[in-house]
PDB file of C-alpha atoms in Angstrom:
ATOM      1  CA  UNK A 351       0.000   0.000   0.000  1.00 59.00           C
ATOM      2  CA  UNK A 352       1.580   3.168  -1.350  1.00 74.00           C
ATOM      3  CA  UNK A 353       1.949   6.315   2.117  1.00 92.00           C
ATOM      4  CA  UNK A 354       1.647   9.396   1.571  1.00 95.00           C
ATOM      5  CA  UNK A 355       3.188  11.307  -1.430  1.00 97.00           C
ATOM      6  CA  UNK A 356       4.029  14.792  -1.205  1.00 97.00           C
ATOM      7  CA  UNK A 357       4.971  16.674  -4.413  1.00 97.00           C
ATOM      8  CA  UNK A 358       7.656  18.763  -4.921  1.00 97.00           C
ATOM      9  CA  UNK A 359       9.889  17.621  -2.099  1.00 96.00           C
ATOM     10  CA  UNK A 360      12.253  20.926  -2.371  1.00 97.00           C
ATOM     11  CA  UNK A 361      11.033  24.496  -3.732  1.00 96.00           C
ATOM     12  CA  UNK A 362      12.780  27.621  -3.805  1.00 98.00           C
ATOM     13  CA  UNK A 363      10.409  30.922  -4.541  1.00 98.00           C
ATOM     14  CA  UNK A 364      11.105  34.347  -4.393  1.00 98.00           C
ATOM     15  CA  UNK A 365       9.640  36.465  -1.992  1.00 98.00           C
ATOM     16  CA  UNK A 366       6.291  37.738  -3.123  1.00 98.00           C
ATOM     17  CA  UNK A 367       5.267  34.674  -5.163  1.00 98.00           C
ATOM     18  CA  UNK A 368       2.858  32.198  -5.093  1.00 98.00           C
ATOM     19  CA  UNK A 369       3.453  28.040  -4.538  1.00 98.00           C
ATOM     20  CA  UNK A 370       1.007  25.276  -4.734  1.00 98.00           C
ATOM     21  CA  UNK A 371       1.847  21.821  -2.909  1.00 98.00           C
ATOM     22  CA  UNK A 372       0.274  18.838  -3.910  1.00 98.00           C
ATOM     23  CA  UNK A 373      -0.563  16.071  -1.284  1.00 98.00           C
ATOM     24  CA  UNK A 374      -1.616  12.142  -2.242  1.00 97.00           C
ATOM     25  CA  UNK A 375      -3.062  10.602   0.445  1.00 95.00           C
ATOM     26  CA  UNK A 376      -3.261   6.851   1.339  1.00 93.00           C
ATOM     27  CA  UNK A 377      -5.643   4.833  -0.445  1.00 92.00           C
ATOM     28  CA  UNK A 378      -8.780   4.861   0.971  1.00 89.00           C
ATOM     29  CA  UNK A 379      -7.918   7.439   3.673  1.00 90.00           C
ATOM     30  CA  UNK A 380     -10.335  10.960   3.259  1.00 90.00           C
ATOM     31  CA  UNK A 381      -9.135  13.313   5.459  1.00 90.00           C
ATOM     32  CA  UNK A 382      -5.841  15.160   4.977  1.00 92.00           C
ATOM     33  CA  UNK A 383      -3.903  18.032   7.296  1.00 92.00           C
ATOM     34  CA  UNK A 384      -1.256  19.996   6.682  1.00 95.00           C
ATOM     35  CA  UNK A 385       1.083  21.348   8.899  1.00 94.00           C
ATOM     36  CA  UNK A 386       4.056  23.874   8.629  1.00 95.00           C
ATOM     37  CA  UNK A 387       7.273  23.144  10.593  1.00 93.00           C
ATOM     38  CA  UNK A 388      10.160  25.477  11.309  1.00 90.00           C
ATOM     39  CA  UNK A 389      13.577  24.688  12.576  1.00 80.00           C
ATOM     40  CA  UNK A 390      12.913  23.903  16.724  1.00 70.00           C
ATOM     41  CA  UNK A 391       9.468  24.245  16.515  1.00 73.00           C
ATOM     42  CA  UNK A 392       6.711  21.822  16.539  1.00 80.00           C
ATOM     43  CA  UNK A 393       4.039  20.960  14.267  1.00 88.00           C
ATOM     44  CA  UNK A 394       2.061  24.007  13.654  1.00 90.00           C
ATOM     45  CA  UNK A 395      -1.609  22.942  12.764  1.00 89.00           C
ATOM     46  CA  UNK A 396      -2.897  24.665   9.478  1.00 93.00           C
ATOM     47  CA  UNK A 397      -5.512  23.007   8.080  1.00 91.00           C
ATOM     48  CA  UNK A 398      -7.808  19.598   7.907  1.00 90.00           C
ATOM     49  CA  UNK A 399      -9.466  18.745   4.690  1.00 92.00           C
ATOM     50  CA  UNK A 400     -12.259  16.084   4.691  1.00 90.00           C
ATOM     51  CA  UNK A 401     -14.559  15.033   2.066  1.00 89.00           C
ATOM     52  CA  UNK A 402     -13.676  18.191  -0.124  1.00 93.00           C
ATOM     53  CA  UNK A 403     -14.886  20.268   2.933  1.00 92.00           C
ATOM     54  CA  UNK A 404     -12.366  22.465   5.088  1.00 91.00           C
ATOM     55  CA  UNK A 405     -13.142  20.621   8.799  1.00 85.00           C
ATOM     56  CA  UNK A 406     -10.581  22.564  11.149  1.00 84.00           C
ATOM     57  CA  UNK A 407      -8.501  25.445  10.376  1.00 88.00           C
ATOM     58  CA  UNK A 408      -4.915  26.949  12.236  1.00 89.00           C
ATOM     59  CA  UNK A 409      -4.273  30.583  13.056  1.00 89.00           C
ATOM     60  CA  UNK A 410      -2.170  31.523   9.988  1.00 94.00           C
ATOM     61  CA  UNK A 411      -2.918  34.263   7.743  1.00 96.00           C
ATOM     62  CA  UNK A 412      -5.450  34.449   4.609  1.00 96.00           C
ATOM     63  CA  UNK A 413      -2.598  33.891   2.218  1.00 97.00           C
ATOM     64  CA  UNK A 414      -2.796  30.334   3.305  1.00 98.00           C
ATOM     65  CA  UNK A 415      -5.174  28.067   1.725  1.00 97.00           C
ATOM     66  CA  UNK A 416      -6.333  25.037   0.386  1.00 97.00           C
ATOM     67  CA  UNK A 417      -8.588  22.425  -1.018  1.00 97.00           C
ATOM     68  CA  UNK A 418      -9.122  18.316  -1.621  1.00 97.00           C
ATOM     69  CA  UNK A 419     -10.387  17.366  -4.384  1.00 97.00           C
ATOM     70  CA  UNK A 420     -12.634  13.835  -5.069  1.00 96.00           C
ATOM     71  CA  UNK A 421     -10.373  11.563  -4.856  1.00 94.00           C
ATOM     72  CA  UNK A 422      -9.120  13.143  -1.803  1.00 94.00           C
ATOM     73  CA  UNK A 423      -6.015  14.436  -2.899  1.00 97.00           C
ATOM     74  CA  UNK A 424      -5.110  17.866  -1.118  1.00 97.00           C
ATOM     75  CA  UNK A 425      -3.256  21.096  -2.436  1.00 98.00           C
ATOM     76  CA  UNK A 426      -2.088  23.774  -0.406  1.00 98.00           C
ATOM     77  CA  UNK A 427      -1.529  27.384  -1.533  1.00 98.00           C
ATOM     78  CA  UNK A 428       0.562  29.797  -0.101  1.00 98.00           C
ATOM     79  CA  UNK A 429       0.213  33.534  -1.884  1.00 96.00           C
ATOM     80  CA  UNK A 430       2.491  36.631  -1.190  1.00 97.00           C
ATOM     81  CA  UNK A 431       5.032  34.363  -0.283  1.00 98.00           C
ATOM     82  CA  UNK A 432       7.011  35.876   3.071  1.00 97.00           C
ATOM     83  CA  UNK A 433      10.837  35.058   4.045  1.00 97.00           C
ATOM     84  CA  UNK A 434       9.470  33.367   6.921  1.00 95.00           C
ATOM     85  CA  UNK A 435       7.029  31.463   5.156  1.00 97.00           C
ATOM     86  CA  UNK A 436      10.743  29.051   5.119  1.00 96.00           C
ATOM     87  CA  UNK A 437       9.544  25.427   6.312  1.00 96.00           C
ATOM     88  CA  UNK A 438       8.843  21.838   6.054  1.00 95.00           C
ATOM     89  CA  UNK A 439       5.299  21.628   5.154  1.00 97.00           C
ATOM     90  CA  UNK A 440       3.771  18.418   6.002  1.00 96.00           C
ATOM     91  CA  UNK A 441       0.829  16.566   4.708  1.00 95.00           C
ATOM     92  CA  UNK A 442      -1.205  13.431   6.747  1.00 93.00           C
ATOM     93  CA  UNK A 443      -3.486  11.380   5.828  1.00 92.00           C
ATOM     94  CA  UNK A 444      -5.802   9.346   8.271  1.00 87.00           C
ATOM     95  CA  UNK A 445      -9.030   7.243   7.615  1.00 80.00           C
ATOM     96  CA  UNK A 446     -12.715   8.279   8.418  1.00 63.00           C
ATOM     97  CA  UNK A 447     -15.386   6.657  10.187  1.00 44.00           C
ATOM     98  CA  UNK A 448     -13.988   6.411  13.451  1.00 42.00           C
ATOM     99  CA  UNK A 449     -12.783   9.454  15.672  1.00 45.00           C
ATOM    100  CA  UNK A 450      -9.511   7.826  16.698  1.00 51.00           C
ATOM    101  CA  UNK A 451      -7.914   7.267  13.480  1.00 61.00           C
ATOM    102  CA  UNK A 452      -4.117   8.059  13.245  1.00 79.00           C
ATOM    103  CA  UNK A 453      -2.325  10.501  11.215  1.00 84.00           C
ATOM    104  CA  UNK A 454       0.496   8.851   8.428  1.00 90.00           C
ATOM    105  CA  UNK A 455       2.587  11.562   7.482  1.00 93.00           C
ATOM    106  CA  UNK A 456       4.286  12.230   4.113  1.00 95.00           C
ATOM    107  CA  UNK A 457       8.193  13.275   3.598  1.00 95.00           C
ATOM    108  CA  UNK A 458       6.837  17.014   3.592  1.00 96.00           C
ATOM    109  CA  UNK A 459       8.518  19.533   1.020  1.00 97.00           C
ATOM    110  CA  UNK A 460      10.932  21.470   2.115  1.00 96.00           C
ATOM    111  CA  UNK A 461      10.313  25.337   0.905  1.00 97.00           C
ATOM    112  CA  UNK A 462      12.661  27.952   0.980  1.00 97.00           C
ATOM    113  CA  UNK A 463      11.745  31.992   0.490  1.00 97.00           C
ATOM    114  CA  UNK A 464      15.014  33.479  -0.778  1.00 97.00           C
TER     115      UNK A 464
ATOM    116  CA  UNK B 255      -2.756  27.220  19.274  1.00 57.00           C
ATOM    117  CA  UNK B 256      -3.088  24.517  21.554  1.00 68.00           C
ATOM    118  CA  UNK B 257      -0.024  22.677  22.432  1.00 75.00           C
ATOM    119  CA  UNK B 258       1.182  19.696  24.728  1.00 89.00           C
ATOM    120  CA  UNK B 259       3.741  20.345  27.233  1.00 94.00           C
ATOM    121  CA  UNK B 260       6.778  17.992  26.070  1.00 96.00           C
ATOM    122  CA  UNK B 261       9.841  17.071  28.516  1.00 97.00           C
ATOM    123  CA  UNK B 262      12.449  17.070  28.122  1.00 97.00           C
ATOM    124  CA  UNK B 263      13.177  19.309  25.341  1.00 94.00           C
ATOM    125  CA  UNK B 264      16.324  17.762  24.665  1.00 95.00           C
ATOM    126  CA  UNK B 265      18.561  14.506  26.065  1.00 96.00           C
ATOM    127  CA  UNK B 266      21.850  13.123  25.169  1.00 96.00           C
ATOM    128  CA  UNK B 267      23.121   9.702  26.201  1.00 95.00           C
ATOM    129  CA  UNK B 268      25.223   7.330  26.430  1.00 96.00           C
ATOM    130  CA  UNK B 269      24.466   3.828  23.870  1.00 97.00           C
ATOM    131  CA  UNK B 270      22.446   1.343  26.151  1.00 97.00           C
ATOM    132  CA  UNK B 271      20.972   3.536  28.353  1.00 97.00           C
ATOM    133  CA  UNK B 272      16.981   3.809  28.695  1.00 97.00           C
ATOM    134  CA  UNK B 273      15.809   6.875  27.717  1.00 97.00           C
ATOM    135  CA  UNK B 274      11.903   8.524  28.921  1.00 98.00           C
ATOM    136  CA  UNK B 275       9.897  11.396  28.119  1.00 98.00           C
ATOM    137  CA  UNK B 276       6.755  12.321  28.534  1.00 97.00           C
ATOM    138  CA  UNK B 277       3.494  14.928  27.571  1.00 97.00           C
ATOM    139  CA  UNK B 278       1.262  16.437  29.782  1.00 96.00           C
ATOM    140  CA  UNK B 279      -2.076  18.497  29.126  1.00 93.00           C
ATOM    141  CA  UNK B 280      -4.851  20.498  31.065  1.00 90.00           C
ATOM    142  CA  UNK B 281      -6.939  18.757  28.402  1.00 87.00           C
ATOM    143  CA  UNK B 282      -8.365  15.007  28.330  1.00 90.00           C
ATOM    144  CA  UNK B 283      -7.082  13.323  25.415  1.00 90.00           C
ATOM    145  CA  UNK B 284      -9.324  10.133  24.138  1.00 87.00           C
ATOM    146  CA  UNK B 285      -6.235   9.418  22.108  1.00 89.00           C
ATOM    147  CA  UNK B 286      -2.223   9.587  22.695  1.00 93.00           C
ATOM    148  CA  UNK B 287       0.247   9.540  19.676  1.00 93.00           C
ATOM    149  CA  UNK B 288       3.747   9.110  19.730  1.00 95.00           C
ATOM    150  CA  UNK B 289       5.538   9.594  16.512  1.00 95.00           C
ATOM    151  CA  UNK B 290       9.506   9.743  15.691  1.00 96.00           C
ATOM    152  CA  UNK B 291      11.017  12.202  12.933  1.00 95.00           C
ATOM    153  CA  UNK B 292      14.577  11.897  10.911  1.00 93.00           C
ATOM    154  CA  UNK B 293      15.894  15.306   9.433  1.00 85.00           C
ATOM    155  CA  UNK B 294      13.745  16.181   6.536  1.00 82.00           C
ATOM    156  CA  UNK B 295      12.078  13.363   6.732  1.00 88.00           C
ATOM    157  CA  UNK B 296       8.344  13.378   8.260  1.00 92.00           C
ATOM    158  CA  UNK B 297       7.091  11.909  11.389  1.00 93.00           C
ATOM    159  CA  UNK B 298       6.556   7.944  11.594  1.00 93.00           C
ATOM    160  CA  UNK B 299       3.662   6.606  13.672  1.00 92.00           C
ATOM    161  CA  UNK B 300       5.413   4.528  16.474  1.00 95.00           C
ATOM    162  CA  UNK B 301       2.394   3.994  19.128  1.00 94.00           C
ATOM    163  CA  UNK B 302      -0.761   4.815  19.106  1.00 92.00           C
ATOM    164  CA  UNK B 303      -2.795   4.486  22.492  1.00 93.00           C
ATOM    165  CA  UNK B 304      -6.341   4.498  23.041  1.00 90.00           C
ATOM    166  CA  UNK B 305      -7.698   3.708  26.582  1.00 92.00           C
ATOM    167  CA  UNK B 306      -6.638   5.239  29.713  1.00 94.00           C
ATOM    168  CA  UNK B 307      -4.209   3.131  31.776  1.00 95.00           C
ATOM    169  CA  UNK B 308      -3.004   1.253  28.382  1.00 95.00           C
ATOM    170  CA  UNK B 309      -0.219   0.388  28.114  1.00 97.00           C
ATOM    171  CA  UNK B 310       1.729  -0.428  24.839  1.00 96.00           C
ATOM    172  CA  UNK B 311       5.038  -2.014  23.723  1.00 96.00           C
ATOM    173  CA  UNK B 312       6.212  -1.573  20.495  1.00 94.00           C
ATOM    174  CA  UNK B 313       9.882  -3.602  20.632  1.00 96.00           C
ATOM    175  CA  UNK B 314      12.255  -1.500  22.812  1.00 97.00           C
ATOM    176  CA  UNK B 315       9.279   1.301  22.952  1.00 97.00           C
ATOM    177  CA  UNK B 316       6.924   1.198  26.064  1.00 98.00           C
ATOM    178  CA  UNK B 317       4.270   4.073  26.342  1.00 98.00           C
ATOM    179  CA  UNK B 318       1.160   4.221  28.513  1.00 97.00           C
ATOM    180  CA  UNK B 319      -1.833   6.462  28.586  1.00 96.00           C
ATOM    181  CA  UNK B 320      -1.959   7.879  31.615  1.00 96.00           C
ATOM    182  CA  UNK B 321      -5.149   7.084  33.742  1.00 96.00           C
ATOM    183  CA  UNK B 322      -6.155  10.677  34.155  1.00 94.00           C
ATOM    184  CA  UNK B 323      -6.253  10.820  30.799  1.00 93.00           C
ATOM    185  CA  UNK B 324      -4.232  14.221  30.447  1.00 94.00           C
ATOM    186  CA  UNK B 325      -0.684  12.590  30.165  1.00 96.00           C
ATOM    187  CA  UNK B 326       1.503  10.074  28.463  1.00 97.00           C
ATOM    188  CA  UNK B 327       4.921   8.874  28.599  1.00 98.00           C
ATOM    189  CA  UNK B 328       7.571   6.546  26.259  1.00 98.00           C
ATOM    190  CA  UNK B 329      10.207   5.194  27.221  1.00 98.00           C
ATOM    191  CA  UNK B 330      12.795   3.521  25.252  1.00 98.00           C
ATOM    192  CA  UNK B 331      14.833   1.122  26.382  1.00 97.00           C
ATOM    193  CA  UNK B 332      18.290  -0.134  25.975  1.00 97.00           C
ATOM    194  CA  UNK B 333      19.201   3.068  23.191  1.00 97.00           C
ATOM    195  CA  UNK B 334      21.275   2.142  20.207  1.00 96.00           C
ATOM    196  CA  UNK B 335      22.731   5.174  17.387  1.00 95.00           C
ATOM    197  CA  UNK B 336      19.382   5.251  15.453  1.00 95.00           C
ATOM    198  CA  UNK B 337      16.968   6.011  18.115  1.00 96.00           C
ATOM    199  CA  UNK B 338      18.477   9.334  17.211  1.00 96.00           C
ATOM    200  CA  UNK B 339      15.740  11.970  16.042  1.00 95.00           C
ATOM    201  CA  UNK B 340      12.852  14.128  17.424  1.00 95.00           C
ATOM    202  CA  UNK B 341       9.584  12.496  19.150  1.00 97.00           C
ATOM    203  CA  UNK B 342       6.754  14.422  19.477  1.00 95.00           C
ATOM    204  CA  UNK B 343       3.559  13.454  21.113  1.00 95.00           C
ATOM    205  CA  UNK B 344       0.166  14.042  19.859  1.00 92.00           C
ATOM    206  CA  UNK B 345      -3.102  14.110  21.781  1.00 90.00           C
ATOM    207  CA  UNK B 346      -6.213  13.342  20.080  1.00 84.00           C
ATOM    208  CA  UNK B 347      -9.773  15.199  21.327  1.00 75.00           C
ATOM    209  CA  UNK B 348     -13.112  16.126  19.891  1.00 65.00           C
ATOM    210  CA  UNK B 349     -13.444  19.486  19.070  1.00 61.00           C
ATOM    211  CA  UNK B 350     -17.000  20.987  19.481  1.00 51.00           C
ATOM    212  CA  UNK B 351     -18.167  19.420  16.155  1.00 55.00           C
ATOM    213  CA  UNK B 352     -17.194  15.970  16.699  1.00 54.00           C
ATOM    214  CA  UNK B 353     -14.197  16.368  14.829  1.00 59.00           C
ATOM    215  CA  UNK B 354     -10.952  14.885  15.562  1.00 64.00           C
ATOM    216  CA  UNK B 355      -8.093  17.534  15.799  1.00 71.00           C
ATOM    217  CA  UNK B 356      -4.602  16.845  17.345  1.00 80.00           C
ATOM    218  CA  UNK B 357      -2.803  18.970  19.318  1.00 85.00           C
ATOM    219  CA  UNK B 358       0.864  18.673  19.329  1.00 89.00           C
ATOM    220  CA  UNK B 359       3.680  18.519  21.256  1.00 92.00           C
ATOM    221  CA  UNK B 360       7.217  20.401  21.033  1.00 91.00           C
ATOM    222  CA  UNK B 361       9.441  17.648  20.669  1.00 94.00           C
ATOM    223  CA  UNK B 362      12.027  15.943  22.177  1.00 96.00           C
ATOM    224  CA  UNK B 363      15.227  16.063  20.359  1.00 95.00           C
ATOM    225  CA  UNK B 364      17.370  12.605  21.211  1.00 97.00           C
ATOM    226  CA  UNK B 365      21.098  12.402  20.462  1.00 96.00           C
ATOM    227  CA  UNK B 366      22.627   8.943  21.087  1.00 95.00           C
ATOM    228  CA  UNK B 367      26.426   8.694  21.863  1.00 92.00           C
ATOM    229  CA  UNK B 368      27.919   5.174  20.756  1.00 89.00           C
TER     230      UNK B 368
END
């Protein structure tokens, strides 16, 4: 069974662009997060997608976004891009139909705002 | 956002030696993760916990869900070189929709002298 795929795994934009990330999820699983990491810091929580439908949302700005389409794979959006925008974003994937599903993560893609 | 309190932050041993850390929250989880991350790599699911007082083995990996239900700890025992990385914890909870979100913890960073 194939995990996660995240697409591109490295990205380098210049600030004031825009980048889309693309996010496969495991076969089968419907809901998809995505979190941004930053060097020392945790997972910061930006957004759950289930069932094309936005289900929980982070504090981060407007510029962030995103969507899933049918066959649940997720993109993320990031406009305006900022020198700080500089992370790991992660995708995960977990089933539905039961409230303690886990989370499978994906090898994130690694953006840097130069 | 919401975020688990994680100790330690960081540890460095010796090869052999049994390492423990653990999460706390002023929340009641229903569900404790405990995941392991490699540099630029993203976080692999190493226990997942589910009932209050459970406890879990996973080979040298031992974590429990505490009984109150607001903390969790994993220990690993008898450390070798690649144990090295960060573990973060992750507490499940329903949200006031019924939705699963998971709140994160900091990390502890583990360096493992041979």
């Amino acid at each position: 069974k194939a995990g996660v795929t995240q697409t591109p795994r490295y990205l380098i934009k210049t600030r004031g662009q825009q980048v889309t990330l693309s996010c496969s999820p495991i076969s089968g699983h419907r809901s998809v997060s995505w979190y941004q990491q930053t060097p020392g810091q945790g997972l910061q929580f930006l957004f759950e997608y289930f069932s094309e439908t936005q289900r929980n949302k982070g504090n981060f700005p407007g510029r962030f976004s995103g969507r899933q389409f049918s066959n649940s794979r997720s993109e993320m959006n990031v406009s305006t891009l900022e020198l700080g925008d500089s992370a790991l974003y992660l995708c995960a994937s977990s089933t539905v139909g039961t409230v303690l599903g886990e989370a499978f993560f994906g090898q994130g893609t690694r953006l840097t705002v130069v | 956002g919401q975020q688990l309190n994680q100790s330690p932050q960081s540890m460095f041993i010796q090869e052999g030696e049994d390492v423990s850390m653990n999460c706390t929250s002023s929340s009641i989880f229903n569900t404790w993760l405990w995941y392991k991350q490699d540099p630029g790599e993203g976080p692999v699911l190493l226990i997942a916990l589910y009932k209050a007082g459970e406890l879990t083995s996973n080979g040298r990996l031992t974590a429990q869900f505490g009984i109150t239900r607001k903390d969790s700890f994993l220990n690993i025992s008898a450390s070798i070189p690649s144990d090295v990385g960060i573990y973060f914890c992750a507490g499940q909870s329903l949200n006031a929709g019924n939705n699963r979100k998971l709140i994160w913890g900091l990390g502890t960073s583990l360096a493992v002298n041979p």
